[in-house]
Structures are given as structure tokens and as C-alpha cells.
Tab-separated table of C-alpha atoms and ligand atoms in Angstrom:
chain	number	residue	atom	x	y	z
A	271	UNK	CA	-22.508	-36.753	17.759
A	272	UNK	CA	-20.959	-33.272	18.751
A	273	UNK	CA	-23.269	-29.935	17.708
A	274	UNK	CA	-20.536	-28.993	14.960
A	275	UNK	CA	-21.310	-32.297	13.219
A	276	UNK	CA	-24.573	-32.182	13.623
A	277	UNK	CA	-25.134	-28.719	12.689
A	278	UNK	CA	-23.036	-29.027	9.402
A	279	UNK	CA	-25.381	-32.390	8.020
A	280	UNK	CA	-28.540	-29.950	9.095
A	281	UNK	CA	-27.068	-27.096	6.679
A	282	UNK	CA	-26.311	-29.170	3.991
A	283	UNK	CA	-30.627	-30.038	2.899
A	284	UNK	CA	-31.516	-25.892	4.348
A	285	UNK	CA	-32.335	-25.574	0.805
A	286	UNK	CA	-34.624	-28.856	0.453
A	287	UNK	CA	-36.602	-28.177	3.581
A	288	UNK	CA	-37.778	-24.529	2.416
A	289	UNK	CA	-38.730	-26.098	-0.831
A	290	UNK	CA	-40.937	-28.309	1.364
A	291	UNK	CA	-42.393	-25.446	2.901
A	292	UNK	CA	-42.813	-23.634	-0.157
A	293	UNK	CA	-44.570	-26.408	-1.725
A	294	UNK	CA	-46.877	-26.966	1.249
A	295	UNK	CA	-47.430	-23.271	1.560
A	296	UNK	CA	-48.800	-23.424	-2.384
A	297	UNK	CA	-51.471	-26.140	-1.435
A	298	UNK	CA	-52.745	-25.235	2.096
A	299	UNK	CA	-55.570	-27.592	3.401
A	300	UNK	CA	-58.330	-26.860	6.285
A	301	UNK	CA	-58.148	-28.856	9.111
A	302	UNK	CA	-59.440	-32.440	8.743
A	303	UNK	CA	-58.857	-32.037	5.495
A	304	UNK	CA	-54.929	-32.554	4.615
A	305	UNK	CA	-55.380	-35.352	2.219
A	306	UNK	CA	-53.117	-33.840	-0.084
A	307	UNK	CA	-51.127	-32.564	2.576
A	308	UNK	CA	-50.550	-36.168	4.515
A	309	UNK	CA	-49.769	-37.534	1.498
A	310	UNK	CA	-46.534	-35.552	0.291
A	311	UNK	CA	-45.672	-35.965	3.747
A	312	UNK	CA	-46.011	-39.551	3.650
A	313	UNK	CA	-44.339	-40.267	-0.023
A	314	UNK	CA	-41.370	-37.545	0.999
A	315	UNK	CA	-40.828	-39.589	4.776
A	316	UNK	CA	-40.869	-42.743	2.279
A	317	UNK	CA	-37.403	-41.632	0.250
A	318	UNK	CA	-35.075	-41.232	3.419
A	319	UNK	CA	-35.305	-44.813	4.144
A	320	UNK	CA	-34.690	-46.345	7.589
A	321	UNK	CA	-38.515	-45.558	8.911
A	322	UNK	CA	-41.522	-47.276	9.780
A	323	UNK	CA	-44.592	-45.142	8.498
A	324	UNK	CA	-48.501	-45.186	9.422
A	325	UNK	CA	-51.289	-43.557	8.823
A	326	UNK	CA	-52.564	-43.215	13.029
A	327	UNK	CA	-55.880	-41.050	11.134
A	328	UNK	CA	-57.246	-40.259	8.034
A	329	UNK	CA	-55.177	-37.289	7.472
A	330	UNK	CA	-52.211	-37.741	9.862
A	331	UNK	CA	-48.540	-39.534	9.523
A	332	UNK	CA	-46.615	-41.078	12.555
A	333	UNK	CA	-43.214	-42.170	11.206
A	334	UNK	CA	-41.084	-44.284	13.666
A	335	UNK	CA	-37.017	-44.425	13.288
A	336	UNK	CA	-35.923	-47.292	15.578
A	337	UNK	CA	-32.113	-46.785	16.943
A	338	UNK	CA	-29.510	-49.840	16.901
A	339	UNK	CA	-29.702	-49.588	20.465
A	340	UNK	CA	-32.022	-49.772	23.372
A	341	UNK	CA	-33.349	-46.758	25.132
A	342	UNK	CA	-36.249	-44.116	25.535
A	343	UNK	CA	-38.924	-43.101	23.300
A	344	UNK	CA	-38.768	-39.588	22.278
A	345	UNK	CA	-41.903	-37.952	20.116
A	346	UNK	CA	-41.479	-34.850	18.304
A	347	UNK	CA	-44.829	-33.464	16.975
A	348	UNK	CA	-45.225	-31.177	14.057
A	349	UNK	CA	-49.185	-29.919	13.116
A	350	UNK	CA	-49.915	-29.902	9.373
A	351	UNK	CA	-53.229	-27.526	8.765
A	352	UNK	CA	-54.104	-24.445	7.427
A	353	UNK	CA	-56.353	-21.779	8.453
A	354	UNK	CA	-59.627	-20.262	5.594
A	355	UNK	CA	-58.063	-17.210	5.008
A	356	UNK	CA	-57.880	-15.817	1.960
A	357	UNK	CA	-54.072	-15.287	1.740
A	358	UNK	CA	-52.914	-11.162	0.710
A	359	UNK	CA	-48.613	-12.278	0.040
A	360	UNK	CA	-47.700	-12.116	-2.911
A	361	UNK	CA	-45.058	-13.809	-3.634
A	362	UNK	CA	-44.429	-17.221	-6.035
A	363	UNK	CA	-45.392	-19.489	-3.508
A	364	UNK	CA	-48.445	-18.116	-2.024
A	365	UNK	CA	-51.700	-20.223	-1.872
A	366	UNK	CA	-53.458	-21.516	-4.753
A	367	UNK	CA	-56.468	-22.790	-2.867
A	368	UNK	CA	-58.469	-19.850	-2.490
A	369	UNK	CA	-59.541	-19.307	0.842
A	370	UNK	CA	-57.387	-21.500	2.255
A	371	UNK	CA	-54.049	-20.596	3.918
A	372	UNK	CA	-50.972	-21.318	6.078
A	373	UNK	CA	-51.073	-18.423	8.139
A	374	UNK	CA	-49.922	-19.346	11.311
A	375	UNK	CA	-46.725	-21.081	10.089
A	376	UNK	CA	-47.741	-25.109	9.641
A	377	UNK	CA	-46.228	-25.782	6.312
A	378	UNK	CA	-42.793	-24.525	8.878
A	379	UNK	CA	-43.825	-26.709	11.263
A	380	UNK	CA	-44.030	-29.647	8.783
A	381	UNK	CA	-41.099	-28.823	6.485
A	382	UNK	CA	-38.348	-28.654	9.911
A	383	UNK	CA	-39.614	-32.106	10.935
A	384	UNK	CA	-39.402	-33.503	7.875
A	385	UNK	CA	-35.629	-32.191	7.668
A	386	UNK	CA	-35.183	-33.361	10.960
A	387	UNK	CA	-36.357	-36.963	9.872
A	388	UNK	CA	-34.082	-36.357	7.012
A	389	UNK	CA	-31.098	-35.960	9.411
A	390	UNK	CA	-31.765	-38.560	11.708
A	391	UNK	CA	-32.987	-41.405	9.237
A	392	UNK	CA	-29.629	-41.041	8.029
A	393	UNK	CA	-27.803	-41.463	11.737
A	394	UNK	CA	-30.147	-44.506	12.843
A	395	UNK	CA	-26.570	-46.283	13.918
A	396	UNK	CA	-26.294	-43.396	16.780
A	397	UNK	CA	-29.307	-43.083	17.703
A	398	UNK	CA	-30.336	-45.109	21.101
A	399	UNK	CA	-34.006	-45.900	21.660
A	400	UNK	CA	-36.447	-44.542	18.913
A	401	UNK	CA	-37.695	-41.212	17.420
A	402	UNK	CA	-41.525	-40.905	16.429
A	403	UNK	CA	-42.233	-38.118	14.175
A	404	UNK	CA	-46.144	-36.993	14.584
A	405	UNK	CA	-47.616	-35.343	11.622
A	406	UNK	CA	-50.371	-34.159	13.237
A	407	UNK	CA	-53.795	-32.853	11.762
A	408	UNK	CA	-56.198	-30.481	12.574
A	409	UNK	CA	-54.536	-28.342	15.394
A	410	UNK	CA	-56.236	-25.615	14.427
A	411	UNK	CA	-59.757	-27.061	14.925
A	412	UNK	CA	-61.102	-28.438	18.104
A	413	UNK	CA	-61.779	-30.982	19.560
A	414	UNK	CA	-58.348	-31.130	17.406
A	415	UNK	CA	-56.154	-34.024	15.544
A	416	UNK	CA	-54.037	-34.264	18.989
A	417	UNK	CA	-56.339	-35.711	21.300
A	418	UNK	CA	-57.476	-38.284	17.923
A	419	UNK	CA	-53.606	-39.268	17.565
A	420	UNK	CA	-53.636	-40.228	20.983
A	421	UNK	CA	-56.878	-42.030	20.975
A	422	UNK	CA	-54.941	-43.524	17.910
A	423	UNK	CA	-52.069	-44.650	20.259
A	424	UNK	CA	-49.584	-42.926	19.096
A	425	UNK	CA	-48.498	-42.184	22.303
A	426	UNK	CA	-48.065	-45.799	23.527
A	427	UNK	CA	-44.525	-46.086	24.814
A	428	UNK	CA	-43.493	-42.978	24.435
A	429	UNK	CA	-41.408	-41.286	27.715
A	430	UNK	CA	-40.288	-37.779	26.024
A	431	UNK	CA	-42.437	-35.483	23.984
A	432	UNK	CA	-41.219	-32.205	22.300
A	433	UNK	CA	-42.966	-29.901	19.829
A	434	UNK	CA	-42.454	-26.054	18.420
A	435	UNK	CA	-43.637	-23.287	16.799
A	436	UNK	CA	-42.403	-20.793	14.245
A	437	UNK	CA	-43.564	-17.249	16.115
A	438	UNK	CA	-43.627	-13.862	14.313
A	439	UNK	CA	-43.533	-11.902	16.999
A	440	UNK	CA	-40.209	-13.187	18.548
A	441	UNK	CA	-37.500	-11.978	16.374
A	442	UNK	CA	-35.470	-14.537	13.967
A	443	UNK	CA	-32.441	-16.097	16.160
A	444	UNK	CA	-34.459	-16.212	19.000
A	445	UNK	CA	-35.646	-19.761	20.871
A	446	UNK	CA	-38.734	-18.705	23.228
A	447	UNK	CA	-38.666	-21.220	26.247
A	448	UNK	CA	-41.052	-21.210	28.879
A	449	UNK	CA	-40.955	-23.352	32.345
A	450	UNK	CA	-44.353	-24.765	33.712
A	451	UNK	CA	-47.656	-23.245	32.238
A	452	UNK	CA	-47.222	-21.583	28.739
A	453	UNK	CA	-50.486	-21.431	27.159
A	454	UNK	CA	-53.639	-21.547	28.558
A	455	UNK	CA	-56.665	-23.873	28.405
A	456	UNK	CA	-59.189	-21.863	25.727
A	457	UNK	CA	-62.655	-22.556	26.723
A	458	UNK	CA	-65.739	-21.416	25.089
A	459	UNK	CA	-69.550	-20.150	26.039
A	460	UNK	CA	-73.101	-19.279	24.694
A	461	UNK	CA	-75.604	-17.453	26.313
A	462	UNK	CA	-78.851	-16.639	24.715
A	463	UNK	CA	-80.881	-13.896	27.055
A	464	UNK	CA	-84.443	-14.772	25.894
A	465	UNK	CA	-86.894	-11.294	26.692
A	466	UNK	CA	-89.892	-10.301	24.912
A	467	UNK	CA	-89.992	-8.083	21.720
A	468	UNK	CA	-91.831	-5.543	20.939
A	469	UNK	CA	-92.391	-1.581	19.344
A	470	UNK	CA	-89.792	0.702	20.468
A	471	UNK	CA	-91.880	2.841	21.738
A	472	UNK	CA	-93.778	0.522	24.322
A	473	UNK	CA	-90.521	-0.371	26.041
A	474	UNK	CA	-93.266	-1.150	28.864
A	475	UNK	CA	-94.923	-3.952	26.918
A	476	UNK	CA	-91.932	-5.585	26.205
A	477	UNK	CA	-88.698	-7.185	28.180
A	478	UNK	CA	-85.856	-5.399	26.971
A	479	UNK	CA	-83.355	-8.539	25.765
A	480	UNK	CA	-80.308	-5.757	24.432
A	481	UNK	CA	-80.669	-4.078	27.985
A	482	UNK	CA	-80.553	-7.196	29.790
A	483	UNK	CA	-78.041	-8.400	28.134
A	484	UNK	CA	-75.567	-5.504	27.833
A	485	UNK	CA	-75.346	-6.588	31.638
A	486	UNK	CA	-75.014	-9.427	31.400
A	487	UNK	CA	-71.967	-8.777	29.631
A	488	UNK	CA	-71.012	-5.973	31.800
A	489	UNK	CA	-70.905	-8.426	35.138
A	490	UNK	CA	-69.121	-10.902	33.221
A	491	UNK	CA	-66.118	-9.003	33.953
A	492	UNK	CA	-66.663	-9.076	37.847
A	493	UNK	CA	-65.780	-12.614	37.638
A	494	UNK	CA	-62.087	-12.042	37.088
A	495	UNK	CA	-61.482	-8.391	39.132
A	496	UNK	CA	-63.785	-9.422	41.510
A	497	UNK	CA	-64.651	-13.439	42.039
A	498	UNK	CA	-60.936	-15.168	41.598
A	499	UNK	CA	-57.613	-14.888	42.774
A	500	UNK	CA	-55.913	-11.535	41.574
A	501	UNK	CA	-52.370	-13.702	41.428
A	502	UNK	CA	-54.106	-16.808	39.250
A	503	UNK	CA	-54.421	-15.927	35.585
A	504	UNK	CA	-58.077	-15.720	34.303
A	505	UNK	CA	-59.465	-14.125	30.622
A	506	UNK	CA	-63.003	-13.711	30.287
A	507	UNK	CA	-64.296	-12.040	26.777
A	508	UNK	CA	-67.282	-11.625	25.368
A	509	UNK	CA	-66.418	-11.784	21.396
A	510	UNK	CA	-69.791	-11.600	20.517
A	511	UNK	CA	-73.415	-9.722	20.634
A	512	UNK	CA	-76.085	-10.301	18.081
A	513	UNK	CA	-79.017	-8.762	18.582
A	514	UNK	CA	-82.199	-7.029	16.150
A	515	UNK	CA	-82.994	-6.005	12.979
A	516	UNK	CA	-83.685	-2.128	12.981
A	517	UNK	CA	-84.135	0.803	14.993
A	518	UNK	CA	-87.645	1.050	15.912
A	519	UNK	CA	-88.202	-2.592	17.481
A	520	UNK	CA	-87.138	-4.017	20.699
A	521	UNK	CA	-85.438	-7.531	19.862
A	522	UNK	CA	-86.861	-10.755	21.638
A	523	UNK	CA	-83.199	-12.511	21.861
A	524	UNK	CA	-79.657	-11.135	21.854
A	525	UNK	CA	-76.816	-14.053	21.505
A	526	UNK	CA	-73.578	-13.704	23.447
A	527	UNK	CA	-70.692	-16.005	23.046
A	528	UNK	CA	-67.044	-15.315	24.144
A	529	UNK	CA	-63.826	-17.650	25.382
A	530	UNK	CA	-62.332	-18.232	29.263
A	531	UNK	CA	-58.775	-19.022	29.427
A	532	UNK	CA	-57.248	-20.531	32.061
A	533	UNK	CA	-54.053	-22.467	33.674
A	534	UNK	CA	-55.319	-23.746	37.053
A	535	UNK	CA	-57.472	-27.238	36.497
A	536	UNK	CA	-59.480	-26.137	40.190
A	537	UNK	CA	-59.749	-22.264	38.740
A	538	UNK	CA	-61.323	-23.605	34.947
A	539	UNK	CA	-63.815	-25.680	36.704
A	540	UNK	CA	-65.609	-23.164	39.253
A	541	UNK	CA	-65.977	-20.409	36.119
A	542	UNK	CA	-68.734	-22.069	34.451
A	543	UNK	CA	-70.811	-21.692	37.249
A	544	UNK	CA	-69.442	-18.311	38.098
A	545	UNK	CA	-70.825	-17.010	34.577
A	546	UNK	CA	-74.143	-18.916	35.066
A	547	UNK	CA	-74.631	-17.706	38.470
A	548	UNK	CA	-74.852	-14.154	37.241
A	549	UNK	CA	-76.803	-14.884	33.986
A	550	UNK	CA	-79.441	-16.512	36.050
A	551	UNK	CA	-79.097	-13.511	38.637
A	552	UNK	CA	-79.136	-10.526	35.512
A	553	UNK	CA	-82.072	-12.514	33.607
A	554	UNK	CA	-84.301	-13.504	36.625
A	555	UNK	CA	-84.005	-9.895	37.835
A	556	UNK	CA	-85.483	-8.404	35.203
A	557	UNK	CA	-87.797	-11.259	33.982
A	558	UNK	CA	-85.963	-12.660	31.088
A	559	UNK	CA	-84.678	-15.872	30.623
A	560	UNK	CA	-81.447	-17.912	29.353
A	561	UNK	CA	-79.947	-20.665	27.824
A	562	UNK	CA	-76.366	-21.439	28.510
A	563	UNK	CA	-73.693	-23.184	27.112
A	564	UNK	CA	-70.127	-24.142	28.034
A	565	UNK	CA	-67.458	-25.910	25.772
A	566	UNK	CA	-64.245	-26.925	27.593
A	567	UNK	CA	-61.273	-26.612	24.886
A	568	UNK	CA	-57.894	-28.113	24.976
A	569	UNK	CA	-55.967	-28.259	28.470
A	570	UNK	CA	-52.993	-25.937	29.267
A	571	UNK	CA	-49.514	-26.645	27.861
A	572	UNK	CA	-47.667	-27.358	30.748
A	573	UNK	CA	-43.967	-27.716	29.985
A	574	UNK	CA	-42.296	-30.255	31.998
A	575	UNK	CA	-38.885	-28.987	34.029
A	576	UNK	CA	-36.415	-31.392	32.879
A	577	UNK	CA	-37.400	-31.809	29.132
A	578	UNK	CA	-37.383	-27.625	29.099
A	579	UNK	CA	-34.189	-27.652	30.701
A	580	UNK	CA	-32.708	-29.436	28.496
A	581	UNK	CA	-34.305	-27.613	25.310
A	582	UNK	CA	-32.460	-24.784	27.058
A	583	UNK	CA	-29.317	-26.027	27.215
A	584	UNK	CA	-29.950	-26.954	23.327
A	585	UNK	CA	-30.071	-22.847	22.736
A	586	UNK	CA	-27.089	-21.993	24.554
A	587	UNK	CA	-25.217	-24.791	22.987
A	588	UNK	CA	-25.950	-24.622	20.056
A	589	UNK	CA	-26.722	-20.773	19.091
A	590	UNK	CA	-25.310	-19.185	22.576
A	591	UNK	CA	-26.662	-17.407	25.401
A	592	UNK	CA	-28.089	-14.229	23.474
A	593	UNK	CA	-30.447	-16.647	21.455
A	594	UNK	CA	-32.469	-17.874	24.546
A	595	UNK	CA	-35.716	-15.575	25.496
A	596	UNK	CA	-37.471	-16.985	28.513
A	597	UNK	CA	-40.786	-16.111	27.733
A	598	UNK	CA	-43.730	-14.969	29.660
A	599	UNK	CA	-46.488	-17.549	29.210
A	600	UNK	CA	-49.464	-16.263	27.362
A	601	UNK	CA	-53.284	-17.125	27.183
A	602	UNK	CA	-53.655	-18.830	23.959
A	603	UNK	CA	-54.038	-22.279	23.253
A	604	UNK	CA	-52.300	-25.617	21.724
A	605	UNK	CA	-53.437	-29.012	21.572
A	606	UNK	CA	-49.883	-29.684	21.904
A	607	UNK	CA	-51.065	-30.831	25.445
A	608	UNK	CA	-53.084	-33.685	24.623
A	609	UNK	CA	-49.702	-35.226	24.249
A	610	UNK	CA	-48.697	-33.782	27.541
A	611	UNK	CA	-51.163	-36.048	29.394
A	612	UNK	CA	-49.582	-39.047	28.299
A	613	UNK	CA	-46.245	-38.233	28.978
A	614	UNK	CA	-43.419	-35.643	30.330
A	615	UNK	CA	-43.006	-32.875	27.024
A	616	UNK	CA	-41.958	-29.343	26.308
A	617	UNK	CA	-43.478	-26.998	23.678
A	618	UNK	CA	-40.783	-23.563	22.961
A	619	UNK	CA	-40.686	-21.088	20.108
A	620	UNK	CA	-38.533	-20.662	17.266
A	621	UNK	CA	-38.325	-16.855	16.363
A	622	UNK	CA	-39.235	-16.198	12.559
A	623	UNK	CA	-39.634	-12.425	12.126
A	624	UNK	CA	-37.856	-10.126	11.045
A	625	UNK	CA	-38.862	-6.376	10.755
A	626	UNK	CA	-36.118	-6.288	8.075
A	627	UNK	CA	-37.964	-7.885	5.481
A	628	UNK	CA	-41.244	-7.095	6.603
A	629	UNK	CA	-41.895	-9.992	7.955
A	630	UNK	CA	-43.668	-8.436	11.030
A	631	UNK	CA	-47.759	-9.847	10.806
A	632	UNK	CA	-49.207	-11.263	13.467
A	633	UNK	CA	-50.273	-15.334	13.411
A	634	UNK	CA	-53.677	-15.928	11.313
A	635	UNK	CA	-53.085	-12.465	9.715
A	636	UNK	CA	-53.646	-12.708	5.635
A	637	UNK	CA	-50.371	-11.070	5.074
A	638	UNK	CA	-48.367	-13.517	7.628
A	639	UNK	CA	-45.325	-15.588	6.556
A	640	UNK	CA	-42.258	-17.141	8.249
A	641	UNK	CA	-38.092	-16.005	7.739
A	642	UNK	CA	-37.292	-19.075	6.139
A	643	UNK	CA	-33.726	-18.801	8.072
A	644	UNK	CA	-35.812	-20.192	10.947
A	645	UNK	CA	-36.457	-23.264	9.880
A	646	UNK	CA	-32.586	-24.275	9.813
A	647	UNK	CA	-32.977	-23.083	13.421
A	648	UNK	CA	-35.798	-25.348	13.663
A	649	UNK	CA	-34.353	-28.273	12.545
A	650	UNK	CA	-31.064	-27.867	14.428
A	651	UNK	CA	-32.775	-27.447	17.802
A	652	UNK	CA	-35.343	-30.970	17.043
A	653	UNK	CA	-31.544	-33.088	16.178
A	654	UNK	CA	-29.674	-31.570	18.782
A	655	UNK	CA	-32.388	-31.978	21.647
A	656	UNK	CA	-32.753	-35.802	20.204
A	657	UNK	CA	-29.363	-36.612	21.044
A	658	UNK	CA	-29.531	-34.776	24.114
A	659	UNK	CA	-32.562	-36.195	25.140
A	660	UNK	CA	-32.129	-40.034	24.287
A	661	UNK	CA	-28.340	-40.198	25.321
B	111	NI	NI1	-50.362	-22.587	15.098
């Protein structure tokens, strides 16, 4: 199938896929939650024809398109969920679950695969080896629906994986690619500094918890400029500090809890004991004590050379050299790697803002949307990488 061909078929339903999204942006659902959600998805897969659909959880829909011909398995994974924000936009097809909404571009995500499911239900005859569409829940949420679609065996079989997402902050016409690490593995801690409370003014009867632990924090951050590697890439924050009730008593406990994120599987292991290391060290010094807790979140995307190649050579053939942006990798996170373990993938971008129309908020803000031009992009890069990929 040559790119003009292709291209044309994906222009002609541009119109039905932003309805999807439109529709799916109206009825947002929280992660582990997309009844609703998993259901349109399933009854819309249902009217192309020409695919085998399941159900691999609750709330997530795996449809399979077998090709006349033998050859590789290639998965391409859209995430489904919503975020509980109480959406600001105001425009006809904003949220009408209050509280809930797509703000971080899902109901994109879902609306270009099921285009691109659309296209290539219709091209089965072409197509050699098989496509698996994952409709994935709960990305947004760990431990996440990834890991659970796996454990579902989704993955069985599969050789290829590819995934994207609509990004705000890269300009519409733009495809972000990024070789080797891309996003980061986003761990998570609690420390409780346990001193003794007391009057305010008998600092010497009690043990001081804010004062230990205000240094706690403080040589946190001698971990990264001081402990590791200047050239390996290390975040540790301290998000939050809860601690008394007024001004005239010395509080017996603060609470501290904060993220790590990491690329390097060696570098993510030796932090936990980093942190603990100086907690014990802070507390024990000035005769407090500590509880502490460490939550290891998804693993790094790691894009795979070849697949990402080939995702760039999608761009340039399809919207030309000015479209690609090789991206710096960044230190969020994407479950997108669960799938990553099980078999060679890439994750890239699809720019969707557009300063414009005022589509310039950030991902999870209450005012964020998508330029619905991208998702044409979207779908033309997923059927255009297919063919590239399987032939
Ligand atoms: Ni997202």
C-alpha cells in the first residue's frame, strides 16, 4: 500500500474519529473504572467487521485483525482513562461527569486507534501477520492496567509493540521521537520522623519533629548533587510536609512523601537505601525516630532502535523532514513499558497544540484539550508504521 493511498482512506473517517473523541471526552471515567468507556469501544470495534474482540480485564478491549498472510505480530496500545479533575473548557463536548476528566488526552488516544482499526479492518487482504489493538485501562493509576493486560496475556506472541501520545506542549505537525530511554521509572516514598511533642515554649522538653525533619528533607537533595553519577539522570522531590496544628505547640510527627525518577535499573535500586541511610543518620542524631516507605512505580520506557527507526522514517515519509522533533527524554512516567518487557516497542509523540487556538495547557491541567487535526496525524502514523513494520 503506498502512503498516498493510505493517507487518502485515513482522511476520508477524520470526521468520525473526532466524533469518537468528542463522545468519549463527554463521559470521562477514572481509572479502573471505564465500564462505560470499554464498552463503546467494544460495540464501535464490533461494526468494522474483520476482528476478533476480548475483554483481556474488566475494563479493557484487545481486538485482534488477523492478515491473509503469515508474518509478525505487531501491538499498538492506546490507554482509555481519565483523570478526577473537575474539567474548566467550555465547550459542547466537555465532561458531564463531574469531577471526572480527560485531561491528559485519552479519549485521543482511544479515538486514533479506533480509526486506525477502522482503516486496517478494511485492508485485512494486505495485511501480513496480525495487528492487536490494546485498549488499555487504568494508565493513569498504578500499579496500572498495563502490567494487568500482560498478566492477561495479551502480549503472548506478539514481536512489535508501538504506542503514542497526543502532547500539548509539542506543537501540532510535530512527531516527538526519542531513541533509548524516554521516560523515566516514577518511584515513590514515605517517611514519618516520629519526635516528641510538646509546649512551644519548652522546646527542651520536647524532640523537635518539624526541625528534624526540615533536614531531613534538606539532605535528601545530597543524594543526587552529591551521592550519584553527575552524567546518570536522577530526580529526588519531596512533594510533601505535614506537620501540626497551631503555633504554640511543637508537633510529635511530621509526614514527608515525595517521588525518585530514574532510567538506570543499577541507579533505582541503590536510592532507597541512599534516602534511608540519611533518615536513620538525621533522626538518630537528634533522638527521633522513623518509619520508611518505598513504592517502586512503573519501569522506564525504553524505546527500542529499530522499531524507533522505523517510526522515524514514518515522519519523514509521510509528513517530511520538518515534522520530526527528536526529543530530549524527560522524567515522567508511562506504563507503556510493561509492554516493553515482553517485547521490542517504541512509544513517540504526536504534537497537539497550538498557541493559535489557545490550545497551550499543560497535561492534567483543568483547562487542557487536544487540536483535533492531530488525531488524523495520529492515525496516519499507527497505518503507515503497520505496513512498514509487518512488511
Ligand atoms: Ni497520559
Amino acid at each position: 500500500m503506498t502512503t498516498i493511498t493510505l493517507n487518502h482512506v485515513v482522511e476520508q473517517i477524520k470526521q468520525e474519529v473526532i466524533e469518537w473523541r468528542r463522545h468519549l471526552h463527554r463521559n470521562p471515567e477514572l481509572s479502573f473504572e471505564e465500564q462505560k468507556t470499554a464498552q463503546f469501544i467494544y460495540d464501535t470495534l464490533g461494526s468494522f467487521g474483520n476482528l476478533e474482540l476480548s475483554r483481556p480485564t474488566k475494563t479493557s478491549v484487545m481486538a485482534r485483525l488477523i492478515g491473509s498472510k503469515p508474518g509478525k505480530v505487531l501491538a499498538i496500545r492506546a490507554d482509555i482513562d481519565a483523570l478526577p479533575i473537575q474539567e474548566e473548557n467550555t465547550f459542547e463536548f466537555a465532561s458531564q461527569n463531574p469531577g471526572v476528566m480527560h485531561a491528559c488526552g485519552h479519549d485521543g488516544h482511544t479515538a486514533m486507534l479506533l480509526g486506525t482499526a477502522k482503516v486496517l479492518s478494511g485492508m485485512k487482504d494486505r495485511i501480513n501477520g496480525e495487528v492487536r489493538f490494546f485498549f488499555q485501562h487504568a494508565e493513569e493509576l498504578f500499579p496500572g492496567g498495563a502490567e494487568e493486560m500482560v498478566q492477561a496475556g495479551v502480549m503472548d506472541g506478539v514481536d512489535l509493540v508501538i504506542g503514542a501520545h497526543l502532547w500539548s506542549p509539542l506543537e501540532l505537525g510535530k512527531v516527538g521521537v526519542v531513541s533509548g530511554p524516554m521516560m523515566a521509572a516514577p518511584d515513590t516514598f514515605w517517611i514519618t520522623v516520629n519526635g516528641k511533642g510538646g509546649h512551644a515554649a519548652l522546646p527542651h522538653q520536647t524532640i523537635d519533629s518539624i526541625a528534624v525533619a526540615a533536614q531531613v528533607v534538606t539532605n535528601l537533595q545530597h543524594i543526587v548533587s552529591r551521592n550519584t553519577d553527575p552524567l546518570d539522570n536522577l530526580v529526588v522531590s519531596v512533594t510533601q510536609f505535614v506537620a501540626g496544628t497551631t503555633h504554640n505547640v511543637i508537633p510529635g510527627s511530621v509526614e514527608i512523601c515525595g517521588t525518585v525518577r530514574s532510567f538506570d535499573a543499577k541507579l533505582r535500586e541503590t536510592v532507597p537505601e541512599l534516602m534511608e541511610r540519611i533518615v536513620k543518620g538525621i533522626t538518630d542524631a537528634h533522638g527521633a525516630s522513623y518509619e520508611f516507605n518505598y513504592q517502586l512505580g512503573y519501569r522506564p520506557v525504553i524505546n527500542q532502535e529499530d522499531v524507533t527507526r522505523v517510526i522515524e522514517e514514518t515522519v519523514l515519509e509521510v509528513f517530511g523532514a520538518e515534522a520530526l522533533d527528536k526529543m530530549k527524554p524527560n522524567m515522567g512516567g508511562e506504563d507503556f513499558s510493561a509492554y516493553q518487557q515482553k517485547a521490542p516497542g517504541t512509544f513517540f509523540y504526536v504534537g497537539a497544540g497550538n498557541p493559535k487556538k489557545g490550545i497551550t495547557y499543560p497535561h492534567h491541567h483543568s483547562r487542557f484539550t487536544v487540536d483535533e487535526d492531530a488525531l488524523e496525524i495520529g492515525v496516519k502514523m499507527f497505518v503507515n508504521a503497520t505496513f512498514k513494520l509487518l512488511d
